[in-house]
Coordinates of C-alpha atoms in Angstrom, one line a residue:
M1 CA -6.6 -24.4 -31.0
T2 CA -3.3 -24.6 -29.0
Q3 CA -1.4 -22.2 -31.3
A4 CA -4.3 -19.7 -31.3
I5 CA -4.2 -19.6 -27.4
L6 CA -0.3 -19.4 -27.4
R7 CA -0.6 -16.5 -29.6
E8 CA -3.0 -14.8 -27.3
I9 CA -0.7 -15.5 -24.4
I10 CA 2.2 -14.0 -26.2
D11 CA 0.1 -11.0 -27.4
Y12 CA 0.9 -8.0 -25.3
S13 CA -2.8 -7.0 -25.0
N14 CA -3.1 -10.0 -22.7
R15 CA 0.0 -9.4 -20.6
A16 CA -2.0 -7.8 -17.7
D17 CA -4.2 -10.9 -17.2
P18 CA -3.1 -14.1 -18.9
Y19 CA -4.9 -16.3 -16.5
P20 CA -8.2 -16.8 -18.3
L21 CA -6.1 -18.1 -21.3
Y22 CA -4.3 -20.5 -18.9
E23 CA -7.6 -21.8 -17.7
E24 CA -8.6 -22.5 -21.3
L25 CA -5.3 -24.4 -21.9
R26 CA -5.7 -26.6 -18.8
K27 CA -8.8 -28.1 -20.4
T28 CA -6.3 -30.1 -22.5
P29 CA -3.3 -30.7 -20.2
V30 CA -1.0 -31.7 -23.1
S31 CA -1.9 -29.7 -26.2
H32 CA -0.5 -29.9 -29.7
D33 CA -2.0 -28.8 -33.0
G34 CA 0.4 -30.9 -35.2
D35 CA 2.6 -27.8 -35.6
G36 CA 4.6 -26.0 -33.1
P37 CA 5.4 -27.0 -29.6
Y38 CA 3.7 -29.5 -27.2
V39 CA 2.3 -27.4 -24.4
V40 CA 1.9 -28.8 -20.8
S41 CA -0.4 -26.6 -18.6
T42 CA -1.4 -28.6 -15.5
Y43 CA 0.4 -28.9 -12.2
Y44 CA 1.1 -32.5 -11.8
E45 CA 2.2 -33.0 -15.3
I46 CA 4.5 -30.1 -15.2
Q47 CA 5.9 -31.2 -11.8
S48 CA 6.7 -34.7 -13.2
L49 CA 8.4 -33.4 -16.3
L50 CA 10.6 -31.0 -14.3
H51 CA 12.0 -34.1 -12.6
D52 CA 12.1 -36.3 -15.7
P53 CA 15.6 -37.0 -16.9
R54 CA 14.2 -37.6 -20.4
I55 CA 13.5 -33.8 -20.7
S56 CA 16.4 -31.7 -22.0
S57 CA 17.1 -28.1 -21.4
D58 CA 19.7 -28.0 -24.1
A59 CA 18.2 -26.4 -27.2
R60 CA 20.8 -28.3 -29.3
N61 CA 18.6 -31.4 -28.7
L62 CA 15.7 -30.0 -30.7
K63 CA 15.2 -32.1 -33.8
S64 CA 15.3 -29.2 -36.2
T65 CA 15.8 -25.4 -36.2
A66 CA 12.1 -25.0 -36.9
D67 CA 11.5 -26.4 -33.5
D68 CA 13.9 -23.9 -31.9
P69 CA 11.5 -20.8 -31.6
L70 CA 14.2 -18.7 -29.7
G71 CA 17.1 -19.5 -31.9
Q72 CA 19.1 -20.6 -28.8
G73 CA 21.1 -23.4 -30.1
E74 CA 22.6 -21.5 -32.9
E75 CA 23.0 -18.3 -30.9
E76 CA 25.0 -20.0 -28.0
Q77 CA 27.3 -21.7 -30.4
T78 CA 28.3 -18.5 -32.0
T79 CA 29.0 -16.6 -28.8
L80 CA 29.4 -17.7 -25.2
P81 CA 28.7 -21.4 -24.4
P82 CA 25.5 -22.3 -22.8
S83 CA 25.3 -21.6 -19.2
F84 CA 24.5 -24.5 -16.8
L85 CA 20.8 -23.4 -17.0
K86 CA 20.7 -24.6 -20.5
L87 CA 22.8 -27.8 -20.1
D88 CA 21.9 -31.4 -19.1
P89 CA 23.8 -33.7 -16.8
P90 CA 26.6 -34.3 -16.3
D91 CA 27.8 -30.9 -17.5
H92 CA 24.9 -29.2 -15.7
D93 CA 25.6 -30.8 -12.4
R94 CA 29.3 -30.1 -12.5
L95 CA 29.0 -26.4 -13.3
R96 CA 26.1 -25.9 -10.9
R97 CA 28.1 -27.6 -8.1
M98 CA 31.1 -25.4 -8.9
T99 CA 29.0 -22.3 -8.9
N100 CA 27.3 -23.1 -5.6
R101 CA 30.6 -23.4 -3.7
P102 CA 31.0 -19.7 -3.0
F103 CA 27.1 -19.2 -2.8
G104 CA 25.5 -21.7 -0.6
P105 CA 25.6 -25.0 1.4
P106 CA 27.6 -27.0 2.0
D107 CA 30.7 -25.0 1.3
S108 CA 29.3 -21.5 2.0
P109 CA 26.3 -22.2 4.2
R110 CA 25.9 -18.6 5.6
R111 CA 26.6 -16.6 2.6
V112 CA 23.0 -15.4 1.9
H113 CA 22.0 -15.4 5.6
D114 CA 24.9 -13.1 6.5
M115 CA 23.9 -10.6 3.8
R116 CA 20.6 -9.9 5.6
G117 CA 21.9 -6.8 7.4
E118 CA 23.4 -5.4 4.3
L119 CA 20.3 -6.1 2.3
S120 CA 18.2 -4.3 5.0
G121 CA 20.5 -1.3 4.7
I122 CA 20.0 -1.1 0.9
V123 CA 16.2 -1.4 1.3
S124 CA 16.0 1.3 3.9
G125 CA 18.2 3.7 1.9
L126 CA 16.1 3.2 -1.2
V127 CA 12.9 4.0 0.7
D128 CA 14.6 7.0 2.2
G129 CA 15.5 8.1 -1.4
I130 CA 11.9 8.0 -2.5
V131 CA 11.4 11.2 -0.6
A132 CA 14.6 12.8 -2.0
D133 CA 13.6 11.9 -5.5
G134 CA 10.5 14.2 -5.4
S135 CA 6.8 14.1 -5.0
L136 CA 4.9 11.4 -3.2
D137 CA 1.9 12.1 -5.4
R138 CA 3.6 9.9 -8.1
I139 CA 6.2 7.2 -7.3
D140 CA 7.5 4.7 -9.9
L141 CA 8.0 1.8 -7.6
V142 CA 10.0 -0.1 -10.4
D143 CA 12.6 2.6 -11.3
Q144 CA 12.8 3.9 -7.7
F145 CA 12.9 0.7 -5.8
A146 CA 12.2 -2.7 -7.3
Y147 CA 15.0 -2.5 -10.0
P148 CA 17.8 -0.8 -8.1
F149 CA 17.5 -3.1 -5.1
P150 CA 18.3 -6.5 -6.7
V151 CA 20.7 -4.9 -9.2
T152 CA 22.7 -3.4 -6.3
V153 CA 22.7 -6.7 -4.5
I154 CA 23.9 -8.8 -7.4
C155 CA 26.6 -6.3 -8.2
R156 CA 27.9 -6.5 -4.6
L157 CA 27.7 -10.3 -4.6
L158 CA 29.6 -10.8 -7.9
G159 CA 31.9 -7.9 -7.6
V160 CA 30.5 -6.0 -10.6
P161 CA 31.1 -2.2 -10.3
P162 CA 27.6 -0.6 -9.7
Q163 CA 28.5 2.4 -11.8
D164 CA 28.6 0.0 -14.8
E165 CA 24.8 -0.7 -14.5
P166 CA 23.9 1.5 -17.5
R167 CA 26.1 -0.6 -19.7
F168 CA 24.9 -4.1 -18.7
H169 CA 21.4 -3.0 -18.2
V170 CA 21.0 -2.6 -22.0
W171 CA 22.6 -6.0 -22.6
A172 CA 20.4 -7.6 -19.9
E173 CA 17.2 -6.3 -21.4
T174 CA 18.2 -7.4 -24.9
L175 CA 18.9 -10.9 -23.6
A176 CA 15.9 -11.1 -21.6
A177 CA 13.9 -10.0 -24.5
G178 CA 15.4 -12.9 -26.5
L179 CA 13.6 -15.3 -24.1
D180 CA 10.2 -14.0 -25.3
P181 CA 8.8 -16.2 -28.1
D182 CA 7.3 -13.4 -30.1
P183 CA 6.1 -14.7 -33.4
D184 CA 5.9 -11.2 -34.9
A185 CA 9.6 -10.3 -34.2
D186 CA 12.1 -10.3 -37.0
P187 CA 14.0 -13.5 -36.2
A188 CA 17.2 -12.4 -38.1
R189 CA 17.2 -9.0 -36.3
R190 CA 16.5 -10.4 -32.9
H191 CA 19.1 -13.1 -33.4
Q192 CA 21.8 -10.5 -34.3
G193 CA 20.7 -8.3 -31.3
T194 CA 21.0 -11.2 -28.8
T195 CA 24.3 -12.4 -30.4
D196 CA 25.8 -8.8 -30.1
A197 CA 24.5 -8.4 -26.5
R198 CA 26.1 -11.7 -25.4
M199 CA 29.3 -10.9 -27.1
E200 CA 29.5 -7.4 -25.5
L201 CA 28.6 -8.8 -22.1
G202 CA 31.2 -11.5 -22.5
M203 CA 33.9 -9.0 -23.4
Y204 CA 33.0 -6.8 -20.4
L205 CA 33.0 -9.6 -18.0
A206 CA 36.3 -11.0 -19.5
G207 CA 37.9 -7.8 -18.4
L208 CA 36.7 -8.1 -14.8
I209 CA 37.6 -11.8 -14.6
E210 CA 41.2 -11.1 -15.7
E211 CA 41.4 -8.4 -13.0
R212 CA 40.2 -10.8 -10.4
R213 CA 42.7 -13.4 -11.3
K214 CA 45.5 -10.9 -10.9
D215 CA 44.0 -9.4 -7.7
P216 CA 41.3 -11.6 -6.1
R217 CA 38.8 -10.0 -3.9
D218 CA 36.0 -11.2 -1.5
D219 CA 33.4 -11.7 -4.3
M220 CA 32.0 -14.4 -6.5
L221 CA 33.7 -13.4 -9.6
S222 CA 37.1 -13.9 -7.8
Q223 CA 36.1 -17.2 -6.5
L224 CA 34.7 -18.5 -9.7
A225 CA 37.8 -17.3 -11.6
T226 CA 40.4 -18.8 -9.2
A227 CA 38.8 -21.8 -7.5
D228 CA 40.1 -25.3 -8.1
G229 CA 38.0 -27.8 -6.2
P230 CA 37.0 -31.4 -6.5
D231 CA 35.5 -30.8 -9.9
G232 CA 38.5 -29.0 -11.1
A233 CA 38.6 -25.3 -12.3
M234 CA 36.2 -23.7 -14.6
T235 CA 37.5 -22.7 -18.1
T236 CA 37.6 -19.0 -18.9
M237 CA 34.5 -19.5 -21.2
E238 CA 32.6 -21.4 -18.5
V239 CA 33.4 -18.6 -15.9
L240 CA 32.1 -16.1 -18.5
S241 CA 28.8 -17.9 -19.3
T242 CA 28.2 -18.5 -15.5
A243 CA 28.9 -14.9 -14.6
A244 CA 26.6 -13.7 -17.3
L245 CA 23.8 -15.9 -16.0
L246 CA 24.2 -14.8 -12.5
L247 CA 24.3 -11.1 -13.4
I248 CA 21.2 -11.3 -15.6
A249 CA 19.0 -13.9 -13.6
G250 CA 20.2 -12.3 -10.4
H251 CA 18.0 -9.3 -10.9
E252 CA 15.7 -9.7 -13.7
T253 CA 13.3 -12.2 -12.0
T254 CA 13.6 -10.5 -8.6
V255 CA 12.5 -7.1 -10.0
N256 CA 9.3 -8.8 -11.2
L257 CA 8.7 -10.7 -7.9
I258 CA 8.9 -7.5 -5.9
T259 CA 6.8 -5.5 -8.3
N260 CA 4.2 -8.3 -8.7
G261 CA 4.1 -8.5 -5.0
M262 CA 3.5 -4.9 -4.3
L263 CA 0.8 -4.7 -7.0
T264 CA -0.9 -7.8 -5.4
L265 CA -0.7 -6.4 -1.9
L266 CA -2.2 -3.0 -3.0
R267 CA -5.0 -5.1 -4.6
N268 CA -5.4 -6.9 -1.3
P269 CA -5.3 -4.2 1.4
D270 CA -6.2 -6.6 4.2
V271 CA -3.1 -8.5 3.7
L272 CA -1.0 -5.4 3.2
R273 CA -2.4 -4.3 6.7
R274 CA -1.4 -7.6 8.2
L275 CA 2.1 -7.4 6.8
R276 CA 2.5 -3.9 8.1
E277 CA 1.6 -5.1 11.6
D278 CA 3.6 -8.4 11.4
P279 CA 6.8 -8.6 9.3
E280 CA 7.0 -12.3 9.8
L281 CA 4.0 -12.7 7.6
S282 CA 6.4 -11.8 4.7
V283 CA 7.6 -15.5 4.5
P284 CA 4.1 -16.9 3.6
V285 CA 3.3 -13.8 1.5
V286 CA 6.3 -14.4 -0.7
E287 CA 5.5 -18.0 -1.2
E288 CA 2.0 -17.4 -2.1
L289 CA 3.2 -14.7 -4.5
L290 CA 5.4 -17.2 -6.2
R291 CA 2.3 -19.2 -6.7
F292 CA -0.1 -16.5 -7.6
E293 CA 1.9 -14.1 -9.7
P294 CA 5.3 -16.0 -10.5
P295 CA 7.9 -13.8 -12.1
V296 CA 8.7 -16.6 -14.7
Q297 CA 5.4 -17.6 -16.3
L298 CA 6.6 -20.3 -18.7
L299 CA 9.6 -22.3 -19.8
P300 CA 9.6 -22.5 -23.6
Q301 CA 13.1 -24.1 -24.1
R302 CA 12.6 -27.8 -23.2
S303 CA 12.7 -30.8 -25.5
T304 CA 12.4 -34.6 -25.3
L305 CA 15.4 -37.0 -25.5
T306 CA 13.1 -39.9 -26.3
D307 CA 9.5 -40.5 -27.0
I308 CA 7.5 -40.0 -23.8
E309 CA 3.8 -40.3 -22.9
V310 CA 2.1 -37.6 -20.8
D311 CA -1.5 -37.7 -20.0
G312 CA -2.1 -40.1 -22.8
V313 CA -0.3 -38.1 -25.3
T314 CA 3.0 -39.4 -26.9
I315 CA 5.5 -36.6 -27.3
P316 CA 8.1 -37.7 -29.8
K317 CA 11.9 -37.5 -29.4
G318 CA 13.3 -34.1 -30.2
A319 CA 10.0 -32.2 -29.9
S320 CA 9.8 -28.7 -28.5
L321 CA 8.1 -28.7 -25.1
W322 CA 6.6 -25.6 -23.3
L323 CA 5.9 -25.9 -19.6
I324 CA 3.3 -23.2 -18.5
L325 CA 4.3 -22.8 -14.9
A326 CA 1.9 -20.0 -14.0
S327 CA -0.9 -22.2 -15.4
G328 CA 0.1 -25.1 -13.2
N329 CA 0.2 -22.7 -10.2
R330 CA -3.6 -21.9 -10.7
D331 CA -4.5 -25.6 -11.4
P332 CA -7.7 -26.3 -9.4
R333 CA -6.8 -30.0 -9.2
R334 CA -3.8 -29.0 -7.0
F335 CA -4.9 -25.7 -5.3
Q336 CA -8.3 -25.0 -3.7
D337 CA -9.7 -21.6 -5.0
P338 CA -6.5 -21.1 -7.0
D339 CA -7.4 -17.5 -8.3
R340 CA -7.6 -16.1 -4.7
F341 CA -4.4 -14.6 -3.1
D342 CA -4.2 -16.4 0.2
P343 CA -1.0 -16.4 2.3
D344 CA -2.7 -18.5 4.9
R345 CA -2.8 -21.6 2.6
R346 CA -1.3 -24.5 4.5
D347 CA 0.3 -26.1 1.5
I348 CA 1.9 -23.8 -1.1
Q349 CA 4.0 -26.2 -3.1
H350 CA 4.3 -23.9 -6.1
L351 CA 6.2 -24.0 -9.4
G352 CA 7.3 -20.4 -9.1
L353 CA 10.9 -21.2 -8.7
G354 CA 10.8 -24.3 -10.9
S355 CA 11.7 -27.7 -9.5
G356 CA 14.1 -30.6 -10.2
I357 CA 17.7 -30.1 -11.1
H358 CA 16.9 -26.8 -12.7
S359 CA 15.2 -25.2 -9.7
C360 CA 16.1 -21.6 -9.3
F361 CA 19.7 -21.4 -8.3
G362 CA 19.3 -18.1 -6.6
A363 CA 16.0 -19.0 -4.7
P364 CA 17.4 -18.3 -1.2
L365 CA 18.5 -14.8 -2.1
A366 CA 15.4 -14.0 -4.2
R367 CA 13.2 -15.0 -1.3
Q368 CA 15.2 -13.0 1.3
E369 CA 15.2 -9.9 -0.9
A370 CA 11.5 -10.1 -1.6
Q371 CA 10.6 -10.7 2.1
L372 CA 12.7 -7.6 3.2
A373 CA 11.5 -5.4 0.3
L374 CA 7.8 -6.1 0.8
S375 CA 7.8 -5.9 4.6
E376 CA 9.8 -2.7 4.6
L377 CA 7.4 -1.0 1.9
A378 CA 4.4 -2.2 3.9
R379 CA 5.7 -0.7 7.2
R380 CA 7.0 2.5 5.8
L381 CA 4.6 3.7 3.0
E382 CA 1.8 5.6 4.5
N383 CA -1.5 4.9 2.9
P384 CA -0.1 3.7 -0.4
R385 CA -2.4 3.4 -3.4
L386 CA -2.3 2.5 -7.1
L387 CA -2.5 5.3 -9.7
E388 CA -2.9 2.8 -12.6
D389 CA -4.6 -0.5 -12.5
P390 CA -3.5 -2.4 -14.4
P391 CA -0.1 -0.7 -14.8
P392 CA 1.9 -0.8 -17.9
Y393 CA 3.6 -4.2 -18.3
R394 CA 6.8 -5.3 -19.9
Q395 CA 6.7 -6.7 -23.3
N396 CA 8.0 -10.1 -22.2
A397 CA 5.6 -13.0 -21.8
V398 CA 8.1 -15.2 -20.1
L399 CA 9.5 -12.8 -17.5
R400 CA 6.2 -11.1 -16.8
G401 CA 5.9 -8.1 -14.6
P402 CA 5.0 -4.4 -14.7
R403 CA 7.4 -2.1 -16.5
H404 CA 6.3 0.7 -14.2
L405 CA 4.2 0.6 -11.1
P406 CA 2.9 4.2 -10.4
I407 CA 1.7 4.7 -6.9
A408 CA 1.1 7.4 -4.4
C409 CA 1.4 7.7 -0.7
D410 CA 0.8 10.3 2.0
G411 CA 4.2 10.0 3.5
I412 CA 7.3 7.9 4.4
L413 CA 7.5 6.6 8.0
A414 CA 10.7 6.4 9.9

């Protein structure tokens, strides 16, 4: 039963609307067929496990390679070391603290806040560019806006030359595809593809890091490469794996958040109208979007460090554990009328950015980017409308979002 539903969730034909499948999964909060992963689909159980120190994010703790559906343990031993996203304490905590020093509180409390003016300028320029790109009868909001915005931002933040985007775009797409637990993919071919992409990305970043060590600048790559604080200095390999994580995660999920957000607003014209009239509504709109259409749908890379009991089910040590975040976000035991998009909810404690020690590192920046992007699009696009509903989606079931979002509008307001 569980494996059949999982295959349907992964099946591309259900990418546009996986939520009925999540509803079916929630009938059994902890599911296991005797083969494959243990699947947890309800809000309170997922929330508890995200804070449970007996749950590991390190794929090397899986009891066998058969329980590593993504091949992450072997892959990361042969190229870059695991990023802190895929490590457990104390290594995770040390690397995350070191990465946070040039990014957020307490060492850099205004880093994201002080970027707001620059972000607004990027957003305005991209909206202006929609007119220059051609007809307003067909606009691809992904290619013309939702993708270039966070890519430009993460390049500036890290200090990666934006003209190199065509190079790392290919590597990023390959590595993001490696997160997708596609049972029909050739495992050897995918393993080789992700290994090659990690190697090429690592070599590219190694060149930039060497430049920054010789000539530091005001960017995160320079600070990561040269800093020596209370936790010491990162090794070269740690800087490489951290920089690769920030470069990819810094735009892949935000593209989906913005695209899913605009799609949802166009399906809810009353909320779009309110946002146009009141930009401050962007704050609850983005929080509700993170619940209603989260850019990361599931976490398929957890395992158990000991036997644990969840909702009456004993999950053995070393078992593969999948946490279906998007299902938990629609759990009626936690949210009233969960399938309704409602930014006026008084309590939106969603799972859209994870929780616990692995909560989204870039959450403050992602929130600010999405708030600025959606409020500016709502204000400036005159009579926007969908041309395809549902739009074509990306293949990825983990990082779920439209590959293209074709819309039309009557004009671009100043």
